[in-house]
Each structure stands twice: as structure tokens, then as C-alpha cells.
CSV table of C-alpha atoms in Angstrom, one decimal:
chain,number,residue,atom,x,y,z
A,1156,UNK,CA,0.0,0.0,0.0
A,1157,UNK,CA,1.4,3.5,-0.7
A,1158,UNK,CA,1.7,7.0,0.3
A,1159,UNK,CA,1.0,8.1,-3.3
A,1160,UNK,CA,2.1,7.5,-6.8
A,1161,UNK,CA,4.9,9.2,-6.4
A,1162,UNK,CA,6.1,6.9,-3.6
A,1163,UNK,CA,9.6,5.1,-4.8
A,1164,UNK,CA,8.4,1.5,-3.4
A,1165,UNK,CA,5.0,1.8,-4.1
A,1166,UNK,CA,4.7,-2.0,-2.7
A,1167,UNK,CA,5.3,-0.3,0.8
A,1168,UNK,CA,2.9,-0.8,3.8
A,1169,UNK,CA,4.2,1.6,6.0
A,1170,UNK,CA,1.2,4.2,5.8
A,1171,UNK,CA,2.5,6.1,9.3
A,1172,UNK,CA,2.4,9.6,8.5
A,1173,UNK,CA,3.2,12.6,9.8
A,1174,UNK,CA,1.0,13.4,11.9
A,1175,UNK,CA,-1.8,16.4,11.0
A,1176,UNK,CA,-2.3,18.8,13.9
A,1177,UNK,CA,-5.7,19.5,12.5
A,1178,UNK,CA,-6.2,22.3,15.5
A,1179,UNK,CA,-5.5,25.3,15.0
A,1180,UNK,CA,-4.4,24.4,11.0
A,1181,UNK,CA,-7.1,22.4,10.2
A,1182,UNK,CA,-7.8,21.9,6.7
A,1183,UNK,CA,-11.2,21.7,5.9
A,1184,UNK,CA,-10.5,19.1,2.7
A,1185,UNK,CA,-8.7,16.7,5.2
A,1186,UNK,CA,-11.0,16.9,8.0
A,1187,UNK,CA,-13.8,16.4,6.0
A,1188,UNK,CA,-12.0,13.6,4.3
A,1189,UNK,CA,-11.0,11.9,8.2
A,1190,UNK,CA,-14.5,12.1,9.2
A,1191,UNK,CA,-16.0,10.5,5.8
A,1192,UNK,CA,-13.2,7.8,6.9
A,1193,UNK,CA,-14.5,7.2,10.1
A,1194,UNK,CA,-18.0,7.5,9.1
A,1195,UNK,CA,-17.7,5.2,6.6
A,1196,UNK,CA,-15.7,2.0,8.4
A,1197,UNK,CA,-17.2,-0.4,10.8
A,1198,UNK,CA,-14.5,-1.0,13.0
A,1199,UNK,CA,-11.0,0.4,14.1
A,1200,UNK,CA,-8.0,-1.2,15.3
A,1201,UNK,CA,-6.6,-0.2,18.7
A,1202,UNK,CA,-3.6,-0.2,19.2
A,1203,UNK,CA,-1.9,0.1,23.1
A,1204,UNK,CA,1.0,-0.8,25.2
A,1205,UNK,CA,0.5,-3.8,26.8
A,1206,UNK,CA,3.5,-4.7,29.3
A,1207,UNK,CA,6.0,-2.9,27.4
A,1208,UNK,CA,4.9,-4.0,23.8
A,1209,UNK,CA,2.2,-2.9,21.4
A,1210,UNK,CA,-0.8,-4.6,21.2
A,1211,UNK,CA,-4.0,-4.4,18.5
A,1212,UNK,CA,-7.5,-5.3,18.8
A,1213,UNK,CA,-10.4,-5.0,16.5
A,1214,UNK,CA,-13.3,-2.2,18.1
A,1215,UNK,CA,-16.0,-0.5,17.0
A,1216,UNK,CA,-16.2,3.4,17.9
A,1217,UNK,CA,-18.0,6.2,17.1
A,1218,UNK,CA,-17.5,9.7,16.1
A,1219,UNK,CA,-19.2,12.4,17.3
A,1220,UNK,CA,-18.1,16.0,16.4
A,1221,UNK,CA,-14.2,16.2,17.0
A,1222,UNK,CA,-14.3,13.1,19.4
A,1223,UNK,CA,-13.6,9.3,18.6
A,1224,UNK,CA,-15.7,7.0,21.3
A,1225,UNK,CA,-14.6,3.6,22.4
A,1226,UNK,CA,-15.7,1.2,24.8
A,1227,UNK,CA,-15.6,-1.9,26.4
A,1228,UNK,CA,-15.9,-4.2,29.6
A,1229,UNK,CA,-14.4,-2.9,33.0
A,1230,UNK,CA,-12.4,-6.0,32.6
A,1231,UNK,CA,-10.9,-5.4,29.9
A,1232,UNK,CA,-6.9,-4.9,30.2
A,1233,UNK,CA,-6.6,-3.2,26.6
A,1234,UNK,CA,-9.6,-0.4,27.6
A,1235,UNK,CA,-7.5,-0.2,30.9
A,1236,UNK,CA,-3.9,0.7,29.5
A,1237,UNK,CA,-5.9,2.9,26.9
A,1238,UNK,CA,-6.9,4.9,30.1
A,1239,UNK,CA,-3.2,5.3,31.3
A,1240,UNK,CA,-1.0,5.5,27.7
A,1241,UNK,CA,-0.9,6.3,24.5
A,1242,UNK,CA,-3.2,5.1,22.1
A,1243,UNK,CA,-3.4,4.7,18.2
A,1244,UNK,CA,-6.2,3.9,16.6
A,1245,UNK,CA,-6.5,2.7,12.8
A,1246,UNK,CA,-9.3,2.9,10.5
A,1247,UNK,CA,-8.8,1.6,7.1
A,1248,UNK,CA,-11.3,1.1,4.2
A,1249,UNK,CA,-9.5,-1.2,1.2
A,1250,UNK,CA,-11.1,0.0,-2.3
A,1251,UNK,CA,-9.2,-2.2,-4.3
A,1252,UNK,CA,-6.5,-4.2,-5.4
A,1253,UNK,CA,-3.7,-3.0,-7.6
A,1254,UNK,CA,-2.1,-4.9,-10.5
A,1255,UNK,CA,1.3,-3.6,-12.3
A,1256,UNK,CA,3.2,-4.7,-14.8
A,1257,UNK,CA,6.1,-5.5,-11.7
A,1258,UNK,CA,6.5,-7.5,-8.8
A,1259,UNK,CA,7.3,-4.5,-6.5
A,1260,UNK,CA,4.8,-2.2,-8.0
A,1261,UNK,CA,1.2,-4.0,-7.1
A,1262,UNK,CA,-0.4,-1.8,-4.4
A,1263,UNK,CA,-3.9,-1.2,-2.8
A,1264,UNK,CA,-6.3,1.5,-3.4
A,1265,UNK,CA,-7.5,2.5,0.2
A,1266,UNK,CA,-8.4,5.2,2.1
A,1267,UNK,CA,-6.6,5.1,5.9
A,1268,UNK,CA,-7.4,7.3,8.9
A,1269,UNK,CA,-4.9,6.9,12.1
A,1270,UNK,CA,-5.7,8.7,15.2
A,1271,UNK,CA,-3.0,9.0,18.0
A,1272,UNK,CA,-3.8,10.7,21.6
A,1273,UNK,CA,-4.1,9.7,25.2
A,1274,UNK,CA,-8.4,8.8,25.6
A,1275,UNK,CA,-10.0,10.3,28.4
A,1276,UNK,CA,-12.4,8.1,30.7
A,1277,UNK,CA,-16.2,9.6,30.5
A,1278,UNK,CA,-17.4,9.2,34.0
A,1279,UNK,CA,-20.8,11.9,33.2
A,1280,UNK,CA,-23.6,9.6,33.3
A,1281,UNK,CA,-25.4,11.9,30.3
A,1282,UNK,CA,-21.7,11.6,28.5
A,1283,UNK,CA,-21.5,8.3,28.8
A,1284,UNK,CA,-24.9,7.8,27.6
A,1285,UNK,CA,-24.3,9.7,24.9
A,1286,UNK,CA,-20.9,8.4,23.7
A,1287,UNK,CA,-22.6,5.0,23.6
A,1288,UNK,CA,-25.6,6.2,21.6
A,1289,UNK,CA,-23.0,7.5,19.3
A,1290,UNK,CA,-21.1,3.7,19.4
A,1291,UNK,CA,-24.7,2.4,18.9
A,1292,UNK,CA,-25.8,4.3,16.4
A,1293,UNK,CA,-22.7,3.9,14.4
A,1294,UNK,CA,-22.7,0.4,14.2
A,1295,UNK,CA,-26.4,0.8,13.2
A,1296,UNK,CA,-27.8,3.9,12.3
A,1297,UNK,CA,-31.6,4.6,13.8
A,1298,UNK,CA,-31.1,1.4,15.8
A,1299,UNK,CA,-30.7,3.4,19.2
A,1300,UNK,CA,-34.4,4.8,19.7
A,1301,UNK,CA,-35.5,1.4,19.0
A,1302,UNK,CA,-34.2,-0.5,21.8
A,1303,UNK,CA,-34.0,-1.3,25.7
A,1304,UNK,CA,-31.1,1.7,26.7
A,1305,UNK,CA,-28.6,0.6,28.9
A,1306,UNK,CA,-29.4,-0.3,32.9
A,1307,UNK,CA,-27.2,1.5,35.6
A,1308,UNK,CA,-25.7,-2.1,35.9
A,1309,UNK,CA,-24.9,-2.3,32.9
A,1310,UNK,CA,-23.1,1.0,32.4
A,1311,UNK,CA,-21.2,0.4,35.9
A,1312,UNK,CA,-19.3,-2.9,34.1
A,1313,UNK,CA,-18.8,-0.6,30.5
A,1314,UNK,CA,-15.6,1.7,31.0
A,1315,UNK,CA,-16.3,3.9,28.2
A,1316,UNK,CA,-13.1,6.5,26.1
A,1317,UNK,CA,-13.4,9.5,24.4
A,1318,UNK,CA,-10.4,10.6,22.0
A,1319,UNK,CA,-9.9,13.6,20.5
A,1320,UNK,CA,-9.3,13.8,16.7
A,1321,UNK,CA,-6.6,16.7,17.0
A,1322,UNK,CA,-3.6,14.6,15.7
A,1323,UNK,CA,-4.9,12.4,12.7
A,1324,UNK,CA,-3.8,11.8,9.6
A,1325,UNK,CA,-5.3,10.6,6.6
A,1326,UNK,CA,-3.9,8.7,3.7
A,1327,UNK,CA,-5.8,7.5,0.6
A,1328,UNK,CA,-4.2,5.9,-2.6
A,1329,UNK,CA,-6.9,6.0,-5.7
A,1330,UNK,CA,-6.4,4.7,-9.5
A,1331,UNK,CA,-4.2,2.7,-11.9
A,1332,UNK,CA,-0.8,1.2,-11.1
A,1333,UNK,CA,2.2,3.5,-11.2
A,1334,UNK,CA,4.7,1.4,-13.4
A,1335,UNK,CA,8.3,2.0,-14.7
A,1336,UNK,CA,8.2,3.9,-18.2
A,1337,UNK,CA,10.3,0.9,-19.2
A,1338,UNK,CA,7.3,-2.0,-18.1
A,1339,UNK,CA,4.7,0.4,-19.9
A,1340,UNK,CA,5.5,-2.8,-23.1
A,1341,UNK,CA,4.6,-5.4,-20.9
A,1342,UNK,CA,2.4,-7.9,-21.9
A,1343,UNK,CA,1.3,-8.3,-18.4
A,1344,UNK,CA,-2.4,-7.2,-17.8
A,1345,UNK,CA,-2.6,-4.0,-15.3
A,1346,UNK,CA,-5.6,-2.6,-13.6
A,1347,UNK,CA,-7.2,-2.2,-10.1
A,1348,UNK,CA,-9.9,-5.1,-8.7
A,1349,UNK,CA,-12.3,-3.0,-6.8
A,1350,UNK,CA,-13.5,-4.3,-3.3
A,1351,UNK,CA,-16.5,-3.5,-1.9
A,1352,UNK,CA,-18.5,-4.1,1.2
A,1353,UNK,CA,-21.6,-4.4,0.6
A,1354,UNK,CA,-24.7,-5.8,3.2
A,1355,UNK,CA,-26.9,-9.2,2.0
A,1356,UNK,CA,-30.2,-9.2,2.9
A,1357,UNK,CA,-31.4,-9.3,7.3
A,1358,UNK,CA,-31.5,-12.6,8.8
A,1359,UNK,CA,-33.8,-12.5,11.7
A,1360,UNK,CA,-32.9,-13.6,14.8
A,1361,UNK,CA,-34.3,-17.4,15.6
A,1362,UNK,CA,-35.9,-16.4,18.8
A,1363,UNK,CA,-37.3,-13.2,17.7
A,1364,UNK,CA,-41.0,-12.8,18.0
A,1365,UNK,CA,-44.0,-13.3,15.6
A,1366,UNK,CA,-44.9,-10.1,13.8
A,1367,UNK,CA,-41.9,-8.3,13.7
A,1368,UNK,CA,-41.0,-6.6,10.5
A,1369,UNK,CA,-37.6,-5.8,9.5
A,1370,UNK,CA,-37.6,-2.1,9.8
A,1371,UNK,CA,-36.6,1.0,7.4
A,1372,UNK,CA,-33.1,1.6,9.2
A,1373,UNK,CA,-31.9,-1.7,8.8
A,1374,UNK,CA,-33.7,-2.4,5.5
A,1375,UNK,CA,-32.6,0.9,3.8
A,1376,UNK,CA,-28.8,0.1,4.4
A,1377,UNK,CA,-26.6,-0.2,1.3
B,351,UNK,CA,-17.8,-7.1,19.6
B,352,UNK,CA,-17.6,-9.7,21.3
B,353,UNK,CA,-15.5,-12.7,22.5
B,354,UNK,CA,-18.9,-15.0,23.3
B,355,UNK,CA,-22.1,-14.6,23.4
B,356,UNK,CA,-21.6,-15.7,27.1
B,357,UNK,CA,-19.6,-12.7,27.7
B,358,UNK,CA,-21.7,-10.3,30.7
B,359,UNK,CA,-20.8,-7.5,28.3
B,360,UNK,CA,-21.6,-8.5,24.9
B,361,UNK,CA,-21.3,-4.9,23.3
B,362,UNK,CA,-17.2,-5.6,24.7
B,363,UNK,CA,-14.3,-4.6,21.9
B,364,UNK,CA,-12.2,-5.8,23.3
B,365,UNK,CA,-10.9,-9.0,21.4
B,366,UNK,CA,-7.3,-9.1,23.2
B,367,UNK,CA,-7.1,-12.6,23.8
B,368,UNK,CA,-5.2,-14.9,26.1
B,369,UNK,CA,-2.3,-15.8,23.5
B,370,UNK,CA,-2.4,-19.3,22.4
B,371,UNK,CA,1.0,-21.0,22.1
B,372,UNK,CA,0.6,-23.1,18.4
B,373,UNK,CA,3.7,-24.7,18.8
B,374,UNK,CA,3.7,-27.8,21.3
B,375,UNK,CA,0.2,-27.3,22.1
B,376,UNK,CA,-1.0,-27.1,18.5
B,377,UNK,CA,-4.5,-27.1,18.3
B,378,UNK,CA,-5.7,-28.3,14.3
B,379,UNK,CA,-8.6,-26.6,14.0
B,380,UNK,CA,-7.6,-23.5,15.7
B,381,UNK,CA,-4.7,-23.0,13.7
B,382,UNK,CA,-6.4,-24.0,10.8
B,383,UNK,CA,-8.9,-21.0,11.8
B,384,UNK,CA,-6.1,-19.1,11.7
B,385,UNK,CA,-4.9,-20.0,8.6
B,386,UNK,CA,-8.3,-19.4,7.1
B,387,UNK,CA,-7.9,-16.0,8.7
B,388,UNK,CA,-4.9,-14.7,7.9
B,389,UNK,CA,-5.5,-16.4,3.8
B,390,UNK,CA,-8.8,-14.7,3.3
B,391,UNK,CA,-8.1,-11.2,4.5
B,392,UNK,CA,-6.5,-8.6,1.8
B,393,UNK,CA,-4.9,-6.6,4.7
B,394,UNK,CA,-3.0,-6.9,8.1
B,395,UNK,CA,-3.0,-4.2,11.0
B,396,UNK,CA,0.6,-3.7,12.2
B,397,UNK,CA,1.4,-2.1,15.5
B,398,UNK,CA,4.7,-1.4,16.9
B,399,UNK,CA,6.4,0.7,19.4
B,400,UNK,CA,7.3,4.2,18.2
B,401,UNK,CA,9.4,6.7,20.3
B,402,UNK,CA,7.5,5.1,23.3
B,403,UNK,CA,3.9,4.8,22.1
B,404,UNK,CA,1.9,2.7,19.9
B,405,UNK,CA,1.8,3.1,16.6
B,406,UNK,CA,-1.0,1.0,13.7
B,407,UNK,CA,-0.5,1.1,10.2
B,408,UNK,CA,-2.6,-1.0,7.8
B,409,UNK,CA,-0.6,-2.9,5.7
B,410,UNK,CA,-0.4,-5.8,2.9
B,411,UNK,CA,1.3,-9.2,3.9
B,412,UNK,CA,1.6,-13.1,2.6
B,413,UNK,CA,1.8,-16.5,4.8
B,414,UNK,CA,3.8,-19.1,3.8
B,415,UNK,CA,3.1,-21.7,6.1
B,416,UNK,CA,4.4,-20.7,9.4
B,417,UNK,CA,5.0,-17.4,9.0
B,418,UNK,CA,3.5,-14.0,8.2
B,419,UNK,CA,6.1,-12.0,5.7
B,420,UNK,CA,5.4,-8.1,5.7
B,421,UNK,CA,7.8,-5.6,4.2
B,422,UNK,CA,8.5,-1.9,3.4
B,423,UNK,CA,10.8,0.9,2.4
B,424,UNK,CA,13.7,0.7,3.7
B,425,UNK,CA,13.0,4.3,5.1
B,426,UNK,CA,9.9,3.3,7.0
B,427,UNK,CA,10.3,4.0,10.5
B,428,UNK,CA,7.4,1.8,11.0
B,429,UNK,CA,9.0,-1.3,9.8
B,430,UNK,CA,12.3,-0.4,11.4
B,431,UNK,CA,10.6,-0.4,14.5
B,432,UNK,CA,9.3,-3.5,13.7
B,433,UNK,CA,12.5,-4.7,13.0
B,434,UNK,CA,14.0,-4.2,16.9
B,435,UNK,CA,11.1,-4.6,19.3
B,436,UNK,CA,7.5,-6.4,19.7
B,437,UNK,CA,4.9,-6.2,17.8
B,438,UNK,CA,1.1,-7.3,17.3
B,439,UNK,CA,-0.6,-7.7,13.9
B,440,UNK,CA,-4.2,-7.9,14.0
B,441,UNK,CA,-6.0,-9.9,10.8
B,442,UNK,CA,-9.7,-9.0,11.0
B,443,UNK,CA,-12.6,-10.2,9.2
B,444,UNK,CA,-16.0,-8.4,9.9
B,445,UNK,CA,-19.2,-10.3,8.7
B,446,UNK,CA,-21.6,-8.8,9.9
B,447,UNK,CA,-23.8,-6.3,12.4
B,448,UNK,CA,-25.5,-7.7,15.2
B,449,UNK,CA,-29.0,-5.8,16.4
B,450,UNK,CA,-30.1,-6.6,19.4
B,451,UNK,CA,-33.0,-5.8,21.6
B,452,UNK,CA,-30.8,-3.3,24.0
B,453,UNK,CA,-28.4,-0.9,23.3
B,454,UNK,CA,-25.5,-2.7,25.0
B,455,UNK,CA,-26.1,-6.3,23.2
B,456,UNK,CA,-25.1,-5.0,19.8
B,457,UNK,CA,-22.0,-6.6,18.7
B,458,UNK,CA,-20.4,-7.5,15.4
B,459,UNK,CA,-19.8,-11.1,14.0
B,460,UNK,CA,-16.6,-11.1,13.0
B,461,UNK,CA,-13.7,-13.5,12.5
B,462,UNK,CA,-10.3,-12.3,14.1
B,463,UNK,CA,-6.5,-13.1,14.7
B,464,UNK,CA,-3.9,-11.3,16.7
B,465,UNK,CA,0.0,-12.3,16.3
B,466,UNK,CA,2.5,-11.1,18.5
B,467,UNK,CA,6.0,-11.5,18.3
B,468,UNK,CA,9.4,-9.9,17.1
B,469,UNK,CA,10.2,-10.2,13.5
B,470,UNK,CA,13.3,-11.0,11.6
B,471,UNK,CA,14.4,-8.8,9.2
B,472,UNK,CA,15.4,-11.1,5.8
B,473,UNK,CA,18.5,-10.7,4.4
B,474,UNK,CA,18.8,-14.0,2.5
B,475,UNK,CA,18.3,-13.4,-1.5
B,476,UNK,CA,15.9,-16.5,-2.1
B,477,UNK,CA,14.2,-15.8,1.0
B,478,UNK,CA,13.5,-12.4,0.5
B,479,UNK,CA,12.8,-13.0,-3.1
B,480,UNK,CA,10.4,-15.9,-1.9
B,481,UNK,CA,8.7,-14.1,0.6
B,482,UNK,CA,8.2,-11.1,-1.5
B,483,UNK,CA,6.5,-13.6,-3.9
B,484,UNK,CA,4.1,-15.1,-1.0
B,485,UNK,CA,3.2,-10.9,-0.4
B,486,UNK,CA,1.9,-10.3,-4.4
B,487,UNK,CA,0.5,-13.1,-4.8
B,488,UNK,CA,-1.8,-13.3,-0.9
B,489,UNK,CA,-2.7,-9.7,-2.9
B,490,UNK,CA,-2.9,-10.6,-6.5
B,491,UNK,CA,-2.6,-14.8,-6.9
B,492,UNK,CA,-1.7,-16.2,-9.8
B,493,UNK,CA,0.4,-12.5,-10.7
B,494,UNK,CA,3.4,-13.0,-9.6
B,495,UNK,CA,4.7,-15.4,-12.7
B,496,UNK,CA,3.1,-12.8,-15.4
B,497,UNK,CA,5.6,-9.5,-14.4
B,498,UNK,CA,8.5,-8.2,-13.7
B,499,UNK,CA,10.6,-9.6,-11.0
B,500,UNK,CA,12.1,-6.9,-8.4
B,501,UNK,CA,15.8,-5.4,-9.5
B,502,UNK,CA,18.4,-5.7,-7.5
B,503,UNK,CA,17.8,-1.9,-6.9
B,504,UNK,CA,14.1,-2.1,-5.8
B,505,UNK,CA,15.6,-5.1,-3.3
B,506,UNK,CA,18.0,-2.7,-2.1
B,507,UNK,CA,15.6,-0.3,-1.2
B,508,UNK,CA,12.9,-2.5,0.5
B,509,UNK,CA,13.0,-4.3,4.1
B,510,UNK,CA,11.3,-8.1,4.2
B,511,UNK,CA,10.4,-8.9,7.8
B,512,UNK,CA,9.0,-12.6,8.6
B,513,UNK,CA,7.0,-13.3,11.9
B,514,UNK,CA,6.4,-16.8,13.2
B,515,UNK,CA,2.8,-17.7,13.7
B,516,UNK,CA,3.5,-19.2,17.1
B,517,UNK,CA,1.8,-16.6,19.2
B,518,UNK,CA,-1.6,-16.2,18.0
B,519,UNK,CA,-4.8,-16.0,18.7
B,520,UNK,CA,-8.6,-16.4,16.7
B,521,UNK,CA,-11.5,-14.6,17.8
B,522,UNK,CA,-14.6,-15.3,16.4
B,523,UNK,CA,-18.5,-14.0,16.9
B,524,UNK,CA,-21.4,-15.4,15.2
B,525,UNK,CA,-24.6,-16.1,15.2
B,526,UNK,CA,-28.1,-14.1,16.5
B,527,UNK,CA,-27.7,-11.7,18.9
B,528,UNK,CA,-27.5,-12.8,22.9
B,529,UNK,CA,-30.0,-10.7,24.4
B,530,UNK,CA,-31.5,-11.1,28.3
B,531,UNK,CA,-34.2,-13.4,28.8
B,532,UNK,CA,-36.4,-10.2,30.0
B,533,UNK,CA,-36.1,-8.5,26.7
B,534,UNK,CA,-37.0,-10.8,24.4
B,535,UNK,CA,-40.3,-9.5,24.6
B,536,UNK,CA,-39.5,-6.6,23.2
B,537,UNK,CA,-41.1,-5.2,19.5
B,538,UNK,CA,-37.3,-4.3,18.2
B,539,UNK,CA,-36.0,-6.6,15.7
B,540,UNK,CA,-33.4,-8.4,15.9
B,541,UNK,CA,-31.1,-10.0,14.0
B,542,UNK,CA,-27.8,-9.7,12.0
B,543,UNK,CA,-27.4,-7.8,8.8
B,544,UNK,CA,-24.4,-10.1,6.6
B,545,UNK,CA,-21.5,-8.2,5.6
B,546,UNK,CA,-19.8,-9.3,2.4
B,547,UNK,CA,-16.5,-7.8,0.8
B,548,UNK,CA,-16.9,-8.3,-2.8
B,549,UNK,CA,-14.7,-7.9,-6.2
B,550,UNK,CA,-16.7,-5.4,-8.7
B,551,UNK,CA,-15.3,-6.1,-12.4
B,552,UNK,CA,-11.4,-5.3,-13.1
B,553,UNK,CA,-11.3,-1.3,-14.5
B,554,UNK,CA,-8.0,-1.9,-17.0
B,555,UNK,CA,-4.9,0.6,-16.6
B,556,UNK,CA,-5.9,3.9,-18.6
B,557,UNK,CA,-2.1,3.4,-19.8
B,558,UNK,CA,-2.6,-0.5,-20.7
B,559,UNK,CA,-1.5,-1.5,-24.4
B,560,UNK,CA,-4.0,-2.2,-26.7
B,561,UNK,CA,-5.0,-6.0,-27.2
B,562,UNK,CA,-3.9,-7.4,-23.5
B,563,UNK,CA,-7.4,-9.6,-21.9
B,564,UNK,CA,-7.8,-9.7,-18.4
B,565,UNK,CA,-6.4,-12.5,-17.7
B,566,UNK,CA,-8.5,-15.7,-15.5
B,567,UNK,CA,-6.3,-15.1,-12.3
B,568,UNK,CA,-8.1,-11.6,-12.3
B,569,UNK,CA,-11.5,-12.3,-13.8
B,570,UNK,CA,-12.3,-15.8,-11.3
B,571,UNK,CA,-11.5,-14.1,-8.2
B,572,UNK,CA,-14.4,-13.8,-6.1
């Protein structure tokens, strides 16, 4: 995966940027563009120091305003040492696979959002409430209004994280292979495979009861 | 997202996992889940330890049997981290979003693997040159034989890392949601809503030369 087209090794992973102070400079195009990101992608990966070494789970979040919300059990040792250290957080959509005419120029289209920052522990009751309606509502839109909300025991075993988006940077490859002038003879076929994710149709739940349609939000997602 | 649907706090991220030891204590079909895993995903979340914090990157990678190969530009300060400390590499698969009758029994289905460990950089011709190989073609199979081979001078400029698989771990969610007893009851559906990545059809190079076909390793893949 690359930087850009311009990148020499456009086979390289590394996607660690320099990191956008979007306070204070923010740039509208790239802010919009990190929130589109994280708008877009289902989950994150969280990435925190565990006993000296990094370690990377799969979440889900949500985003409200200028705030990344995480959560998890009270138990949880990663939630824990994202309360006391440094966290990065990952959210990468992959549009597509990149064939070149050379080993060491096949890439990835993509577009990549990484978040770094120490989170904050919510301890508000109405914050908390509403960082998790965010969550909620992330994973599925108009799903929040619909349901049992949470029980005061069941937000006393949820630790629940807010991060602030001020350093985040965005990185996005989009379109055809960059190959050598010299490979542009090739016989080899080059292009891009676009990847989608796309939903199949509900599956109700085997215990759910008679009479219960699927509704509009979860029908009307594409 | 959950590690159960036993888990007291189903709407849990956290995925971090007791690592399972695969050598010794091999279980078959756990490493064969995570062989599955790490085969069927297009892209790998690499953490490391960078000036003290954590630091994720999305990135492209191969298996070859035992080992996970990633690699970079030689002037990635990601992978040269990589190169002299721990790190974890999260492989996740997400298929699906589970509603559930209260807010905090929402959860994902999802199919996951975490690796930790310290990799080696490659300095071996053959191996490097192999596990490059394994890399293109776990993102393009069946390209690898149809381009140009790396030079000597785009070896020179790229880092090949290899990680054992030995500590590793699967996650996996799936299934209806796991609401309480007292809420199934309620009049909000639930269910899960499938989650597919999909190829859409190859878009050829704008720069291609006239007469080249997609070729079948492109055109099957689905």
C-alpha cells in the first residue's frame, strides 16, 4: 500500500504519516475527508501498550463531532492501559487491489485514517450515555431509539473512552498502477480489482417474535 | 464485539485474547482458523512501538506456512521499529452487524487473529525474493509469474520482515444476537445484517497496451 504515486516502493505498507495537527491548522478538505473515513468503516484497530509492547485489537467506535468513542468491559486490560498511555487507533477502508506490470509495483487502493492521543475516561452519566448512543448508532444507524437503553448495571461494568481527533492523519491511494516507463511494453495485464463491502439481505434472529417486521433503518442500508 | 455470546458484556471490543501458544500445544482446527484467517483477509494491522507509544498502520502481507512475511521501504520508520522490538498484527474479518434488543447487546460477527511476536528482518536473497512472492500473490494470486521480478535496486531499497505464527490467537462471533431473557419480549427486531466484501469487475490501466485480456487469475476471483 502506498503514500502516493509518487512513492519510490509503491509496494510499501508503511502508511505512518506525519501526523496532522488538524487544530488550530485544520484543513477543511482533510477533516472532511477523516470524518468521511470514520463515518464510513465499521471497526477500528486499537492499538496500546501492553507490558512494554504494542498490542492491536479490533473495536468498533463512534464519532461524534471532533471526538472518537470507544468502549468496552471494565475488565478489559486493553480499555485499561488505553486509560493510562498512548493510544493509536486505525481505521482503514480497502477499495481495491492494484495490478502492475512488476513485482514491486502491485499496491492497494484505500483510504486510511490513524488517530493517535491519550483517551479520556467519561465518567458523566449523560456523556457516557451519549458516547454509547454515538457507538450504537454507528454500528447501526436509527437502531438506538429502538431499543432497551442501557441499565445503571450495565453501564457500571462498561468503561467507556473519548479521543480527541486533533492529531490524525489521513492517507488515501486511488487509480491505476504507477509502473516504470520501461514496463509500460509489458504484456502483463494492469488494472485495479475494486473491493466493496456491501450488506446481503437481514437474517432475523431465531428467537425473535412473531410479527416483527424488519424495519426501514436496517432495511434501507446499502 | 464480542469474545462470546456468554460474555456479561456482549457490546465488549475488546478482542485481546489470552495468547495461544501453536507450537507444542497445536490445536488443528484453531490453527487451521487461523490460517483461514490470515489467507482470506487482503490486509493486516501492524502495531509497533514508536518513540515510546503505539503506533498501527494498515498494511499488505503473505503466509507461507508458518509465518506471516510483511515488508517496506527501507526508510519506513514503522517497519524499522518492527525490525527491533514487539509487535502485534491484527488480521480482521467483519461479517456482519448484530442488532439486538438493548443498546449494549449490539455486537459484530466477526472473525479475528492477533500475532505477537518480534520479527526478523530477511537478508537472505531466495528468502527475501520468496517471501516477496508469498506478499503479491496473498494480494494478487496467480500475478506474480506474469511481471517483472524486483531489480536488484528495488531489493535494495525494501525491508522483508518474517514473523512466526507461534503466538496467536482467533477470535470469532457469530450467530443471533444474545439478548437477556427479559427483553425478548420486546417489538425491536433483531437480527444480524451479513456483511460481504466483494470484487466489482477489473477497470483496466488507462495506460494498458491495446490487445492485452484480463487474464483468468483476475477475472475468477471472487
Amino acid at each position: 500500500m502506498t503514500e502516493s504515486v509518487a512513492t519510490r516502493t509503491p509496494l510499501s505498507p508503511t502508511l505512518r504519516s506525519t501526523v496532522t495537527r488538524y487544530r488550530g491548522q485544520r484543513d477543511a478538505t482533510d477533516r472532511a475527508a477523516l470524518d468521511a473515513i470514520l463515518d464510513t468503516a465499521t471497526i477500528c484497530h486499537l492499538g496500546v501498550l501492553m507490558h512494554g509492547a504494542p498490542a492491536v485489537i479490533p473495536t468498533i467506535y463512534g464519532r461524534g463531532g471532533d471526538t472518537l468513542y470507544l468502549h468496552g468491559s471494565t475488565g478489559s486490560g486493553n480499555l485499561r492501559a488505553a486509560m493510562t498511555g498512548d493510544v493509536s487507533v486505525a481505521v482503514t477502508l480497502v477499495d481495491g487491489i492494484v495490478y502492475a506490470r512488476s513485482a514491486m509495483h502491485f499496491s492497494m487502493n484505500y483510504r486510511s485514517a490513524v488517530i493517535h492521543g491519550r483517551p479520556t475516561e467519561l465518567t458523566d452519566h449523560a456523556e457516557r450515555l451519549h458516547a454509547l448512543r454515538v457507538i450504537v448508532e454507528h454500528a447501526a444507524p436509527g437502531a438506538w431509539d429502538t431499543v432497551r437503553p442501557p441499565t445503571r448495571k450495565e453501564l457500571a461494568a462498561t468503561t467507556v473512552l473519548s479521543l480527541d481527533l486533533t492529531e490524525a492523519s489521513v492517507k488515501t491511494r486511488t487509480g491505476d498502477p504507477s509502473d516504470d516507463e520501461s514496463d509500460l511494453t509489458s504484456t502483463a495485464w494492469a488494472g485495479t480489482l475494486p473491493l466493496h463491502q456491501t450488506f446481503a439481505p437481514p437474517i432475523p434472529s431465531a428467537d425473535l417474535a412473531p410479527g416483527i417486521e424488519i424495519p426501514t433503518h436496517v432495511l434501507s442500508r446499502r
